[in-house]
Short mmCIF file of N, CA and C and ligand atoms in Angstrom, two decimals:
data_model
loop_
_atom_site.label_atom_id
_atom_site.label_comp_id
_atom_site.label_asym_id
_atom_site.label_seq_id
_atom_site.Cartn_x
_atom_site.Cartn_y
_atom_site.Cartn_z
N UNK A 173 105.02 59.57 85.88
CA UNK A 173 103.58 59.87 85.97
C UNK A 173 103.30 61.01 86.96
N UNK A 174 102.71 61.56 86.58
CA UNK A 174 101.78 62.77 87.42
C UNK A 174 101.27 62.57 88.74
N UNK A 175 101.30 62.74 89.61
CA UNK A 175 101.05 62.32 90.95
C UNK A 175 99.33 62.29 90.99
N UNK A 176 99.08 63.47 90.78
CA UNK A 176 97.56 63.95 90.69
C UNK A 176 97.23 63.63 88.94
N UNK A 177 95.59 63.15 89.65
CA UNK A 177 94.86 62.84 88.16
C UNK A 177 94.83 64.36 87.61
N UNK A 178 94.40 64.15 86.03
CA UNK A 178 94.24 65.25 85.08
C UNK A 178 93.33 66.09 85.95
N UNK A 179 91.92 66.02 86.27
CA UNK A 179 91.17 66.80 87.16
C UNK A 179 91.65 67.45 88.24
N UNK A 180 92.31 66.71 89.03
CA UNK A 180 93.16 67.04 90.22
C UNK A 180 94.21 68.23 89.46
N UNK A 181 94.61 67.99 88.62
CA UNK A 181 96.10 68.61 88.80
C UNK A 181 95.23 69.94 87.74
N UNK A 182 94.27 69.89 86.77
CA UNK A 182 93.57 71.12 86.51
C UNK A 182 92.73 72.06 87.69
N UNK A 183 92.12 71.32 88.70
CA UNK A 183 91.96 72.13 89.73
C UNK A 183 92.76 72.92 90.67
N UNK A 184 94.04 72.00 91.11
CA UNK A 184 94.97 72.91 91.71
C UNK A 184 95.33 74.48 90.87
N UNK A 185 95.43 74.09 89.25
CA UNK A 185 96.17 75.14 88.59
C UNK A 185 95.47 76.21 88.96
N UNK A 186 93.87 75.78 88.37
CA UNK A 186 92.98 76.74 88.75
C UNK A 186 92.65 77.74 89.97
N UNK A 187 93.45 77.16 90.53
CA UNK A 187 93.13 78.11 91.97
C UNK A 187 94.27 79.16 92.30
N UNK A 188 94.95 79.27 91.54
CA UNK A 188 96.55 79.89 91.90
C UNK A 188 96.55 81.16 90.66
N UNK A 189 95.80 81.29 89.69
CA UNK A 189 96.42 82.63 89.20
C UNK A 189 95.45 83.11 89.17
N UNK A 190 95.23 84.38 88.74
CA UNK A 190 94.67 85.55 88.39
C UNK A 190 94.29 86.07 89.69
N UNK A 191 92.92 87.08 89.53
CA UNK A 191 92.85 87.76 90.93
C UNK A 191 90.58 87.10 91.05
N UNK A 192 90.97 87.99 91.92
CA UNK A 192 89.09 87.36 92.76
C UNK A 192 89.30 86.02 92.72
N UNK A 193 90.30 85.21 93.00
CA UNK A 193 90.49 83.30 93.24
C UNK A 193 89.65 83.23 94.95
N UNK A 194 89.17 82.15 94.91
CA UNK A 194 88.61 82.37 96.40
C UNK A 194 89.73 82.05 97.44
N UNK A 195 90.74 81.56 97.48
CA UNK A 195 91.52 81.89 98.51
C UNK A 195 91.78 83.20 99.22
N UNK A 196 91.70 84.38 98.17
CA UNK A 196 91.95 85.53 98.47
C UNK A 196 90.75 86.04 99.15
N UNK A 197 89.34 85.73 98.71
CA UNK A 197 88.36 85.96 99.21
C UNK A 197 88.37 85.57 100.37
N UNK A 198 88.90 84.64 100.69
CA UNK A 198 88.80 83.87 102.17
C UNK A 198 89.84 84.25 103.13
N UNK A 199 91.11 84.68 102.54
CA UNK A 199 91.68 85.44 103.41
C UNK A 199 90.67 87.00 103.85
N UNK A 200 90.32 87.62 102.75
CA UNK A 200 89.78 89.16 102.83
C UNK A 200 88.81 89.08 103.75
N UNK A 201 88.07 87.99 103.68
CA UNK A 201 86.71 88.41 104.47
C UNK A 201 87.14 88.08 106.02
N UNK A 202 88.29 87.04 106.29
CA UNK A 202 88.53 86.36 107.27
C UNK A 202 89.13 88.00 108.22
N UNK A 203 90.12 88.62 107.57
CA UNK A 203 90.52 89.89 108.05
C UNK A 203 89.49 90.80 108.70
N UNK A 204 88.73 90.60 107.37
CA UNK A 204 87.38 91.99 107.90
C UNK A 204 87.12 91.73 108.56
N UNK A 205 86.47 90.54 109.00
CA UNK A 205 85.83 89.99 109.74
C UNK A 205 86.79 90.04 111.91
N UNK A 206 87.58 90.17 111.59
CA UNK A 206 88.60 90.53 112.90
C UNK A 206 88.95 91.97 112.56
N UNK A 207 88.12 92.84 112.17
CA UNK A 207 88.33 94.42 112.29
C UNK A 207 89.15 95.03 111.29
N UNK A 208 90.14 94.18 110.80
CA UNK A 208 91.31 94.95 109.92
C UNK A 208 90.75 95.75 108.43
N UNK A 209 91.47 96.39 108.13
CA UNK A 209 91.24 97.45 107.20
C UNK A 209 91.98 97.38 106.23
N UNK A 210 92.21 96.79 104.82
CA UNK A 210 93.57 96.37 103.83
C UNK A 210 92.88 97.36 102.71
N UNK A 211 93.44 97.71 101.96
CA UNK A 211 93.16 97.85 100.25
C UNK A 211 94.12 96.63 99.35
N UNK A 212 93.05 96.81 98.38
CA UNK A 212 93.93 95.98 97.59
C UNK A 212 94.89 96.74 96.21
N UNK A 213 95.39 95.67 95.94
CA UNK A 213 96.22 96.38 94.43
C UNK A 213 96.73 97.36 94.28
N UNK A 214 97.69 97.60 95.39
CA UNK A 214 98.68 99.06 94.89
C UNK A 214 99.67 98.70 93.67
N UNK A 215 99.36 99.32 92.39
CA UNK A 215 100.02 99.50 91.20
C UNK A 215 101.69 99.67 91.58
N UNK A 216 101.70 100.67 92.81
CA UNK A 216 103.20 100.83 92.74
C UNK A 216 104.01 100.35 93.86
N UNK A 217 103.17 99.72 94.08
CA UNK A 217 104.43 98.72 94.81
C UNK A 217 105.06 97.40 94.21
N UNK A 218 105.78 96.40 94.36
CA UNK A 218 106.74 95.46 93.92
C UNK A 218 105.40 94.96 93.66
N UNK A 219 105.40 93.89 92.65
CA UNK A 219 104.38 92.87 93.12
C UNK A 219 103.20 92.57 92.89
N UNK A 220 102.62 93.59 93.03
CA UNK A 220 100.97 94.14 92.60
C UNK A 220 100.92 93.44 94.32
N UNK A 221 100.83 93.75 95.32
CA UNK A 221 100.38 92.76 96.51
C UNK A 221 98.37 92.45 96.65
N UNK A 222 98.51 91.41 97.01
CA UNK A 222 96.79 91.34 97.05
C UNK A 222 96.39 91.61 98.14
N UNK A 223 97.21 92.31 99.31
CA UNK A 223 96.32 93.03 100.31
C UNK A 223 97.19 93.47 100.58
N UNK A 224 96.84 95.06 101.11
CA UNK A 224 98.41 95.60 101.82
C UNK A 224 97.10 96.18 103.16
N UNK A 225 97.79 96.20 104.31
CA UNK A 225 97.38 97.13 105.78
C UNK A 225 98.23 98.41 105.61
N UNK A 226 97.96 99.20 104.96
CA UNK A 226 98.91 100.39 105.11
C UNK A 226 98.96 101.11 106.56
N UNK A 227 97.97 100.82 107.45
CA UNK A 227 98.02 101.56 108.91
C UNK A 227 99.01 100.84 109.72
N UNK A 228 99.57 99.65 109.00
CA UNK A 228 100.39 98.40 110.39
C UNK A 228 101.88 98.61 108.98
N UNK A 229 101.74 98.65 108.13
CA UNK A 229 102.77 98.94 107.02
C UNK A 229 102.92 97.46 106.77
N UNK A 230 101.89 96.60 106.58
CA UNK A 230 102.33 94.90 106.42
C UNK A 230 101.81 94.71 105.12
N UNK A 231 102.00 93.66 104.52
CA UNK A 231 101.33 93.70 102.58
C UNK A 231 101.39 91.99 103.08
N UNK A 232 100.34 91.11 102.30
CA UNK A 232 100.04 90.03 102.63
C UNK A 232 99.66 89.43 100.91
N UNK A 233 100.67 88.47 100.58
CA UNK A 233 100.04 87.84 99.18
C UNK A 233 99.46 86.46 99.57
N UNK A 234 98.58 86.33 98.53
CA UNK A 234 98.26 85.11 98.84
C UNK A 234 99.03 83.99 97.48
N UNK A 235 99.62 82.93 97.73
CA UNK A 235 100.40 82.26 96.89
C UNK A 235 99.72 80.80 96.68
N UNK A 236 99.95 80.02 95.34
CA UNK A 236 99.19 79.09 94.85
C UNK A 236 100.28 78.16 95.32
N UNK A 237 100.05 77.23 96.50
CA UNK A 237 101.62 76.23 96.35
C UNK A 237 102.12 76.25 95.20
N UNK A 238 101.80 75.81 94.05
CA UNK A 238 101.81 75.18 93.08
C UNK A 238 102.61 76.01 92.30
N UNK A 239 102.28 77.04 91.41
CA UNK A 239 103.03 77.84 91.07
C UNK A 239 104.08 78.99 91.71
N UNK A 240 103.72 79.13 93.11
CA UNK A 240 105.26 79.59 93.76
C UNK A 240 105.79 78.59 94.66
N UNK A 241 105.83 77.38 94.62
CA UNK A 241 106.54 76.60 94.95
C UNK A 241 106.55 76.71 96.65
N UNK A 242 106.07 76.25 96.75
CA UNK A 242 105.75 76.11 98.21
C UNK A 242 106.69 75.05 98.67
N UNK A 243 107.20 75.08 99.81
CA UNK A 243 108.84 74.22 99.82
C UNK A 243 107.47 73.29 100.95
N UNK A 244 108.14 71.80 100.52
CA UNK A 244 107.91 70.44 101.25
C UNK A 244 106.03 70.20 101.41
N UNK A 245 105.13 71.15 100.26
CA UNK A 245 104.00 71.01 100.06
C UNK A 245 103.38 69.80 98.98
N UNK A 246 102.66 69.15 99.34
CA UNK A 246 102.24 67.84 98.63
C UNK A 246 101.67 68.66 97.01
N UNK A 247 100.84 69.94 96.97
CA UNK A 247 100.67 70.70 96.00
C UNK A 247 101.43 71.35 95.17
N UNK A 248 102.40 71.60 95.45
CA UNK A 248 103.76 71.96 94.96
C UNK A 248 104.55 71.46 94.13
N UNK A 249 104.00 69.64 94.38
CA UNK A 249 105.04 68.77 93.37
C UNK A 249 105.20 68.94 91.99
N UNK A 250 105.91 69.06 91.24
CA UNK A 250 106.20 69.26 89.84
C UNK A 250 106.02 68.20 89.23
N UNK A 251 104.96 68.63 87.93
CA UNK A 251 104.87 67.40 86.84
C UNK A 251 105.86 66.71 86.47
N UNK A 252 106.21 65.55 86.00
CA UNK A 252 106.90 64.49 85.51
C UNK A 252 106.66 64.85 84.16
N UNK A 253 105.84 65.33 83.58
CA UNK A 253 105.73 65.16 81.96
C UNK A 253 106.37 66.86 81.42
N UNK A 254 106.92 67.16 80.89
CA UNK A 254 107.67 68.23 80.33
C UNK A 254 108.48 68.49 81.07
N UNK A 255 109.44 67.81 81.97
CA UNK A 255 109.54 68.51 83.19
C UNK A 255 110.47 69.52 83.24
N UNK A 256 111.01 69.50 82.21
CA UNK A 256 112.01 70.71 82.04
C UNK A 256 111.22 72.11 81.49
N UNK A 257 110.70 72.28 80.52
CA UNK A 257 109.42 73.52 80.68
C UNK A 257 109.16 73.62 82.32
N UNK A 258 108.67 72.93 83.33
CA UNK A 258 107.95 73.35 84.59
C UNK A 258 109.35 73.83 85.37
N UNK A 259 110.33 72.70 85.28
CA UNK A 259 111.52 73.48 86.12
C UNK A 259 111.52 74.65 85.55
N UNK A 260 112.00 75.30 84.70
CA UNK A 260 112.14 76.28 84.44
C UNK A 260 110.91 77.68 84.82
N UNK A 261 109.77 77.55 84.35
CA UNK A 261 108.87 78.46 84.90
C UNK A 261 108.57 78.64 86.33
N UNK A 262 109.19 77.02 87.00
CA UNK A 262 108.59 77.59 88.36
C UNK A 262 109.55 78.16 89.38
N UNK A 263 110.67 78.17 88.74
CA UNK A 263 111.93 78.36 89.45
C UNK A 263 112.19 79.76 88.63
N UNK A 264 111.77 79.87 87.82
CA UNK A 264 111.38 81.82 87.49
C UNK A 264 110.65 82.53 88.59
N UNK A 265 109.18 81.50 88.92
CA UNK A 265 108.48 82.43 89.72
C UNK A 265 109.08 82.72 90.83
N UNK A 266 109.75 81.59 91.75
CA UNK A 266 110.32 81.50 92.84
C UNK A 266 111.42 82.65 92.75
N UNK A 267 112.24 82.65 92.10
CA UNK A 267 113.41 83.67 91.88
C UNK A 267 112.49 85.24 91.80
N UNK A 268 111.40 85.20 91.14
CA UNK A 268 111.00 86.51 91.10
C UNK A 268 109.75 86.68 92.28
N UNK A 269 109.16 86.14 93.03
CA UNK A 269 109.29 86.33 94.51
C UNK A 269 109.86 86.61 95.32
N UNK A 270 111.35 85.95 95.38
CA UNK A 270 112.14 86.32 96.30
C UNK A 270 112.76 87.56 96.32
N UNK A 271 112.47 88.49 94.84
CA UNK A 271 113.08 89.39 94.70
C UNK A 271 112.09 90.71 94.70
N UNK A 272 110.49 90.49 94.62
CA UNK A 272 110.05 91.20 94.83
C UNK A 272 109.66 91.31 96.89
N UNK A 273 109.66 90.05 97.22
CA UNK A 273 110.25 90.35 98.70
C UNK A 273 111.29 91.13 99.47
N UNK A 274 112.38 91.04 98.88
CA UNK A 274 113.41 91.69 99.39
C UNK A 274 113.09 93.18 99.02
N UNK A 275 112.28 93.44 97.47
CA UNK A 275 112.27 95.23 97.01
C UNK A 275 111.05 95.43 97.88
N UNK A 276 110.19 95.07 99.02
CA UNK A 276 109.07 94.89 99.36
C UNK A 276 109.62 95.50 101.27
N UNK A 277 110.63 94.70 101.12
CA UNK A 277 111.73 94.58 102.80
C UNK A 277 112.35 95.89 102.78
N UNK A 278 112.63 96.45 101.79
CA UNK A 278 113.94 97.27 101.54
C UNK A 278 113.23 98.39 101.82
N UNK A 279 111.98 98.75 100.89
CA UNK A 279 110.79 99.84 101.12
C UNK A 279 110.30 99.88 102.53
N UNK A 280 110.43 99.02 103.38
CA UNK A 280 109.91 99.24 105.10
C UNK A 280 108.75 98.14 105.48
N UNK A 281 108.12 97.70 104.55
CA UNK A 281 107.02 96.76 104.36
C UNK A 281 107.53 95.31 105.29
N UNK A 282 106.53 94.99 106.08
CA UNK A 282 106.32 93.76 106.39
C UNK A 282 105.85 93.03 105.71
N UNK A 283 105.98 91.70 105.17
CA UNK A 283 105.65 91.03 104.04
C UNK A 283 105.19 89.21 104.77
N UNK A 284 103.73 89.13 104.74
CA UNK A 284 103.33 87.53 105.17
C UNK A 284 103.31 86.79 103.59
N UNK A 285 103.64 85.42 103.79
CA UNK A 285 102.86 85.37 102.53
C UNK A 285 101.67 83.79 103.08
N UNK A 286 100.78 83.88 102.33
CA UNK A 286 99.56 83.03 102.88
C UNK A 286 99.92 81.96 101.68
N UNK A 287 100.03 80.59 102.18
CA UNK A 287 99.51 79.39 101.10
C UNK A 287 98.40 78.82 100.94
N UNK A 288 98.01 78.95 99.70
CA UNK A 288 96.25 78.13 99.52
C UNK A 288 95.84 76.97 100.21
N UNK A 289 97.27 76.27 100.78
CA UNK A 289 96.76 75.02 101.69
C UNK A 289 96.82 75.12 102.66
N UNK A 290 96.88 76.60 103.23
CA UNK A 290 97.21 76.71 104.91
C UNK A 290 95.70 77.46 105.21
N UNK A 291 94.48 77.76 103.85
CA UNK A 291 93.35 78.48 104.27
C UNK A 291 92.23 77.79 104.19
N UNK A 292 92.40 76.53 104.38
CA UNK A 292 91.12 75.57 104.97
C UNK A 292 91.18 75.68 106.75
N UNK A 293 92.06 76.01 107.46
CA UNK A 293 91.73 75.88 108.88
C UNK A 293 91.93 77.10 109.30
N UNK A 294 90.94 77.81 109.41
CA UNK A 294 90.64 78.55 109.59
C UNK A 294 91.69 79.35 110.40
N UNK A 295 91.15 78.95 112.01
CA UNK A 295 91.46 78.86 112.94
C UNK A 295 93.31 79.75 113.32
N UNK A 296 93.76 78.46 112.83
CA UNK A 296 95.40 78.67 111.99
C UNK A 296 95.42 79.56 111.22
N UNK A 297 94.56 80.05 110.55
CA UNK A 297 94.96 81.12 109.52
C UNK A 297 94.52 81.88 110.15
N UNK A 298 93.89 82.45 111.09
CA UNK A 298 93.69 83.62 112.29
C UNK A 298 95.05 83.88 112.60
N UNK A 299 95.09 83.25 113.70
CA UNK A 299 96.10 83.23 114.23
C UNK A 299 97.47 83.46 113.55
N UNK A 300 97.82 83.41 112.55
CA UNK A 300 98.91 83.91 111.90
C UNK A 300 98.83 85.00 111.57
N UNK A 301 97.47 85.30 111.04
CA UNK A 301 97.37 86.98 110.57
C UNK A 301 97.77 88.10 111.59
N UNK A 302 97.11 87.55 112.75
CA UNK A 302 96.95 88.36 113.90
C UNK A 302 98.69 88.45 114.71
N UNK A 303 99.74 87.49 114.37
CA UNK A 303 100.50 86.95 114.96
C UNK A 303 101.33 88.61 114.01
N UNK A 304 101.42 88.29 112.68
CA UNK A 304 101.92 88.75 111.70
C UNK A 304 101.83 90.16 111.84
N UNK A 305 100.17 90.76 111.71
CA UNK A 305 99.78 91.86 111.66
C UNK A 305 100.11 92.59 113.13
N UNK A 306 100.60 91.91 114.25
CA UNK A 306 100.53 92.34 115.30
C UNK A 306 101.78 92.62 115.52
N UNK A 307 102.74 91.94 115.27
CA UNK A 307 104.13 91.31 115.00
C UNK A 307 104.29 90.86 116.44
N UNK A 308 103.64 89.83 116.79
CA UNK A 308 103.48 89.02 118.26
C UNK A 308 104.22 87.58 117.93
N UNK A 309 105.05 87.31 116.82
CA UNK A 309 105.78 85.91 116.41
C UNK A 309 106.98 86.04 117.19
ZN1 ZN B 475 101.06 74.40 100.25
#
């Protein structure tokens, strides 16, 4: 059985693909809002990244636990029902993350990546940006 009800587990999906998802909004404004300056969507870089700082050379995605597999995240868990279809797609995405990270590393880029369950506290999600963008870790 599915851990999360049908609603539950259609809302998580919902929040993890395409672009304008409000996580991203909530990272973007959270940035502006502490001075920083990003564009979004450079075509030619790895990735499509959803924010890059080109003045600090850092690129920041924002990731859906769920579909990039967020290691030891309660959102992350994989359905029980097909479960071989989900192994397989989500362990695609993961493999092709890790590889647009490394072509991301290789180019000079600092690379954060933000999880949708780490941008309810705010607070914490300051503080990492600033940690990240500063490189003060
Ligand atoms: Zn998570």
């Amino acid at each position: 059985m599915d851990i999360f009800s049908k609603r539950k587990r259609s809302e998580i999906m919902s929040h993890v693909s395409g672009s304008n998802t409000k996580p991203e909004l909530i990272v973007r404004s959270t940035l502006h809002k502490m001075g920083y300056r990003f564009s979004l969507y450079r075509n030619d870089l790895p990735g499509k990244p959803d924010i890059i700082l080109p003045k600090y050379k850092k690129i920041i995605f924002i990731h859906g636990c769920f579909w990039h597999g967020h290691k030891n995240c309660p959102r992350a868990k994989r359905p029980s029902t097909n479960s071989k279809f989900w192994e397989k797609k989500l362990d695609e995405n993961i493999t092709r993350d890790e590889q647009i990270l490394k072509k991301l590393e290789k180019l000079g880029w600092g690379v954060l990546i933000i999880w949708t369950c780490e941008i309810k506290r705010i607070e914490a999600l300051q503080k990492k940006l600033v940690n990240f963008i500063e490189e003060m870790e």
